[in-house]
PDB file of C-alpha atoms in Angstrom:
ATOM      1  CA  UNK A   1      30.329-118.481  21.937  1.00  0.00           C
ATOM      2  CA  UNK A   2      32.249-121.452  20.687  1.00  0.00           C
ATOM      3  CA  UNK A   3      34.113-121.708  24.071  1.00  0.00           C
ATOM      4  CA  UNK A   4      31.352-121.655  25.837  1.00  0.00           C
ATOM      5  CA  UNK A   5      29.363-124.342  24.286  1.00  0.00           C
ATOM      6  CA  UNK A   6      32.740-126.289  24.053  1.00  0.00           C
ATOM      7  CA  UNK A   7      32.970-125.896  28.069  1.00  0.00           C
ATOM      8  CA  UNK A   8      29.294-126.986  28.629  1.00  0.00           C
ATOM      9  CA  UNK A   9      30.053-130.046  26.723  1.00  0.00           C
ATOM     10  CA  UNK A  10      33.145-131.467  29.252  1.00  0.00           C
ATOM     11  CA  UNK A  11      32.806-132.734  32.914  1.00  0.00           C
ATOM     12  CA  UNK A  12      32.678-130.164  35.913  1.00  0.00           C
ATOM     13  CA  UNK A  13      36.176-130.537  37.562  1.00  0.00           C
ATOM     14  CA  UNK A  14      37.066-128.511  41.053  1.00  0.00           C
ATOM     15  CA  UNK A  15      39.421-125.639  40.873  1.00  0.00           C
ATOM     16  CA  UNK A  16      39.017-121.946  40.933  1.00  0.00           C
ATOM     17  CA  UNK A  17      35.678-121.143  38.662  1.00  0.00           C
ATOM     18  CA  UNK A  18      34.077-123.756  41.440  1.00  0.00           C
ATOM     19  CA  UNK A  19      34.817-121.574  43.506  1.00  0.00           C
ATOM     20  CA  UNK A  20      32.787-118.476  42.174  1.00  0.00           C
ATOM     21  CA  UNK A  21      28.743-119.096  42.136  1.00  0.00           C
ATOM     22  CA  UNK A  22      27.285-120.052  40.081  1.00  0.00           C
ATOM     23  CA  UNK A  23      24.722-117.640  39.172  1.00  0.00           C
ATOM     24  CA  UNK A  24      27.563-114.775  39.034  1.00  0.00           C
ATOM     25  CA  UNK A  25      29.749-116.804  36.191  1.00  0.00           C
ATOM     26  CA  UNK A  26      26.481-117.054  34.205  1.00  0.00           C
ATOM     27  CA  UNK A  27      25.229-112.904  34.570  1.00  0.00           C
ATOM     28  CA  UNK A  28      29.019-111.956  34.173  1.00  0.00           C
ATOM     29  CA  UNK A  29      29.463-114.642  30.985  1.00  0.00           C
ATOM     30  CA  UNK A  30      26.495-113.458  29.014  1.00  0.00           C
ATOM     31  CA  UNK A  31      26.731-109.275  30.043  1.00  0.00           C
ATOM     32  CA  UNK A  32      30.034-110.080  27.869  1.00  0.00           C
ATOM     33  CA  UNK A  33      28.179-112.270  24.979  1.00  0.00           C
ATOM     34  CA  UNK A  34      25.425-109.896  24.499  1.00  0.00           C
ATOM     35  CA  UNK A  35      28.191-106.701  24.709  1.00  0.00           C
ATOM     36  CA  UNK A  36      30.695-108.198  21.695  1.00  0.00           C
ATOM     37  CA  UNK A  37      27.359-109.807  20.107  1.00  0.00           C
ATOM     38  CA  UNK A  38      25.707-106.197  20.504  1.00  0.00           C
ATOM     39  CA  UNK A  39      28.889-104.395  18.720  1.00  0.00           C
ATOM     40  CA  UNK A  40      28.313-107.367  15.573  1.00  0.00           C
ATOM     41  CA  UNK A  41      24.350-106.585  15.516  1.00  0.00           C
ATOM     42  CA  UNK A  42      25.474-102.386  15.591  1.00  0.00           C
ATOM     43  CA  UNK A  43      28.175-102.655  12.885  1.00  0.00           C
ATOM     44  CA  UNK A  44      31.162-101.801  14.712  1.00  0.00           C
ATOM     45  CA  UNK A  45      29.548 -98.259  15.762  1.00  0.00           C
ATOM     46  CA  UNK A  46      28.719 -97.089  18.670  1.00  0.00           C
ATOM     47  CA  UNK A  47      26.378 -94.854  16.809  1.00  0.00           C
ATOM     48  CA  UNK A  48      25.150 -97.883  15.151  1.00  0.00           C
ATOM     49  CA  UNK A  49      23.129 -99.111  18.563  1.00  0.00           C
ATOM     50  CA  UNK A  50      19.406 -98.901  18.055  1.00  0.00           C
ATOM     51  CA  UNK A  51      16.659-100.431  19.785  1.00  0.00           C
ATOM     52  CA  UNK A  52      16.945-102.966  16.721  1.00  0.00           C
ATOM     53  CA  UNK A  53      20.383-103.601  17.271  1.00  0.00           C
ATOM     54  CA  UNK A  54      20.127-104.052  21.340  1.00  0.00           C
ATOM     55  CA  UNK A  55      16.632-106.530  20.306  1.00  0.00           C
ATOM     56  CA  UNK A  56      18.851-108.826  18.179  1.00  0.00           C
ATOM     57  CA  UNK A  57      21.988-109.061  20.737  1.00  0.00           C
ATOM     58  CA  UNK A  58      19.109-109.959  23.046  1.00  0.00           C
ATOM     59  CA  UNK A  59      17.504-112.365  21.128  1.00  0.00           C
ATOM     60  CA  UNK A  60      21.283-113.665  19.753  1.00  0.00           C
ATOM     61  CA  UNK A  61      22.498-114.168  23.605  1.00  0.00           C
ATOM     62  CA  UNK A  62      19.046-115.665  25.093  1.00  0.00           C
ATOM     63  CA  UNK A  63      19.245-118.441  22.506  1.00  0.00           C
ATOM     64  CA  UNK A  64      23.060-119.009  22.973  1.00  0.00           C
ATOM     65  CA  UNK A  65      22.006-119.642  26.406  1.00  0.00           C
ATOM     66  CA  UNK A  66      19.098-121.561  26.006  1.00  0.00           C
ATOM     67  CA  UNK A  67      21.104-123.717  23.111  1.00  0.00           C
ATOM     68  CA  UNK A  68      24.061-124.357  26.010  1.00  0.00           C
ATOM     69  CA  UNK A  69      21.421-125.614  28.271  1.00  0.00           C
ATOM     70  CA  UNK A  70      20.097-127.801  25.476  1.00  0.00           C
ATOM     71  CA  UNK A  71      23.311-129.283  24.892  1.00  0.00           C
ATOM     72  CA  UNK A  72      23.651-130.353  28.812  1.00  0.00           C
ATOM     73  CA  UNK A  73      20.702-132.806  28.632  1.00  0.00           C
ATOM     74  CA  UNK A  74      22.803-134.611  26.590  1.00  0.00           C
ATOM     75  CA  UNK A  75      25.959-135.026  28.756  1.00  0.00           C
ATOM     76  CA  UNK A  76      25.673-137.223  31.526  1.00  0.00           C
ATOM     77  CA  UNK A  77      27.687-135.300  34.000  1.00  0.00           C
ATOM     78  CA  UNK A  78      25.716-131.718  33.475  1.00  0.00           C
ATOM     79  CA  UNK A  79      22.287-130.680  34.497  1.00  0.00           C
ATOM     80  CA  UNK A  80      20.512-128.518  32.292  1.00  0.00           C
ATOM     81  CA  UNK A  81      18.526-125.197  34.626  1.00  0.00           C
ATOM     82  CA  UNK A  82      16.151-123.026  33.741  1.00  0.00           C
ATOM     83  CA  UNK A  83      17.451-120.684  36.653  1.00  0.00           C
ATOM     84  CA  UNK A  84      21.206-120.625  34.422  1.00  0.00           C
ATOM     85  CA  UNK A  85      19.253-119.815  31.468  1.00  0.00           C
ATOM     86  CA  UNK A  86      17.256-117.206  33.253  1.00  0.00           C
ATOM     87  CA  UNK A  87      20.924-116.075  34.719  1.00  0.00           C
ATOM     88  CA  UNK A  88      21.950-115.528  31.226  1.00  0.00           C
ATOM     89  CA  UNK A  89      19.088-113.591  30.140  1.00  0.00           C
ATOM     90  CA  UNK A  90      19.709-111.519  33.125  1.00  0.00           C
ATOM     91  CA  UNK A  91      23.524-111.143  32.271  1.00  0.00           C
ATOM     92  CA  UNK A  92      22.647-110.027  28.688  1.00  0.00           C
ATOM     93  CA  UNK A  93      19.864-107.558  29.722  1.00  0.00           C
ATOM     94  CA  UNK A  94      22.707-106.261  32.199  1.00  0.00           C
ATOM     95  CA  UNK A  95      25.510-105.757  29.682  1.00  0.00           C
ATOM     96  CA  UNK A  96      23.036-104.355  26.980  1.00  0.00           C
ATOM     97  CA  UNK A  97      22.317-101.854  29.252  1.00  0.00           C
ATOM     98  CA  UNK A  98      26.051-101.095  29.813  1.00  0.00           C
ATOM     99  CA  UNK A  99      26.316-101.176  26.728  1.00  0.00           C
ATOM    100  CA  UNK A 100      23.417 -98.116  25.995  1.00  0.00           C
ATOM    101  CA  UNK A 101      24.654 -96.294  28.221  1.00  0.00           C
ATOM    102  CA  UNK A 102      27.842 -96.365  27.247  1.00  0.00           C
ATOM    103  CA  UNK A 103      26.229 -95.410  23.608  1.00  0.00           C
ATOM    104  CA  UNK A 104      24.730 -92.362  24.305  1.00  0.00           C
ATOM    105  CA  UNK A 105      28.141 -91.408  25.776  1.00  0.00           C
ATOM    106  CA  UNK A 106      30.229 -92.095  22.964  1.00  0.00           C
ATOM    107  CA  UNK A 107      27.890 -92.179  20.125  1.00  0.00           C
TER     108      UNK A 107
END
């Protein structure tokens, strides 16, 4: 989470990630916040993922998101979107349900 904020916060520069939309680096980003915050809210378990558990990774990864596009109204060279925060939530809904499923296989 660190790393991402920390990217948010410098200036865009060309390369490969500019060359990836968008929208994908956002769903595929937070699918992987809300998994690895998702095995924190679960206590290491797989058997440990509840509804409760899933709720709070949600809730954890939306305001990650929403805090990151916070953070880029304040640097001049970034644009803060609803759309990337709605990409995030999307992301995170994504990898939580991964993440279920994956659950009731292992769990």
């Amino acid at each position: 989470m660190a790393a991402i904020w920390y990217g948010a916060a410098l200036s865009p520069t060309p390369g490969p990630a500019a060359q990836v939309p968008d929208t994908v680096l956002h769903m595929v980003g937070y699918a992987a916040v809300a998994w690895l915050t998702l095995r924190a809210t679960a206590g290491g378990r797989w058997s440990g993922v509840t509804m409760r558990a899933l709720a709070m990774a949600f809730l954890i990864a939306t305001a990650h998101g929403a805090s990151v596009e916070l953070e880029q109204m304040f640097v001049p060279t970034r644009i803060a979107e609803w759309r990337d925060l709605w990409n995030d939530m999307i992301g995170a809904g994504a990898g939580l349900l991964a993440a279920w499923g994956w659950s009731t296989i292992k769990g």
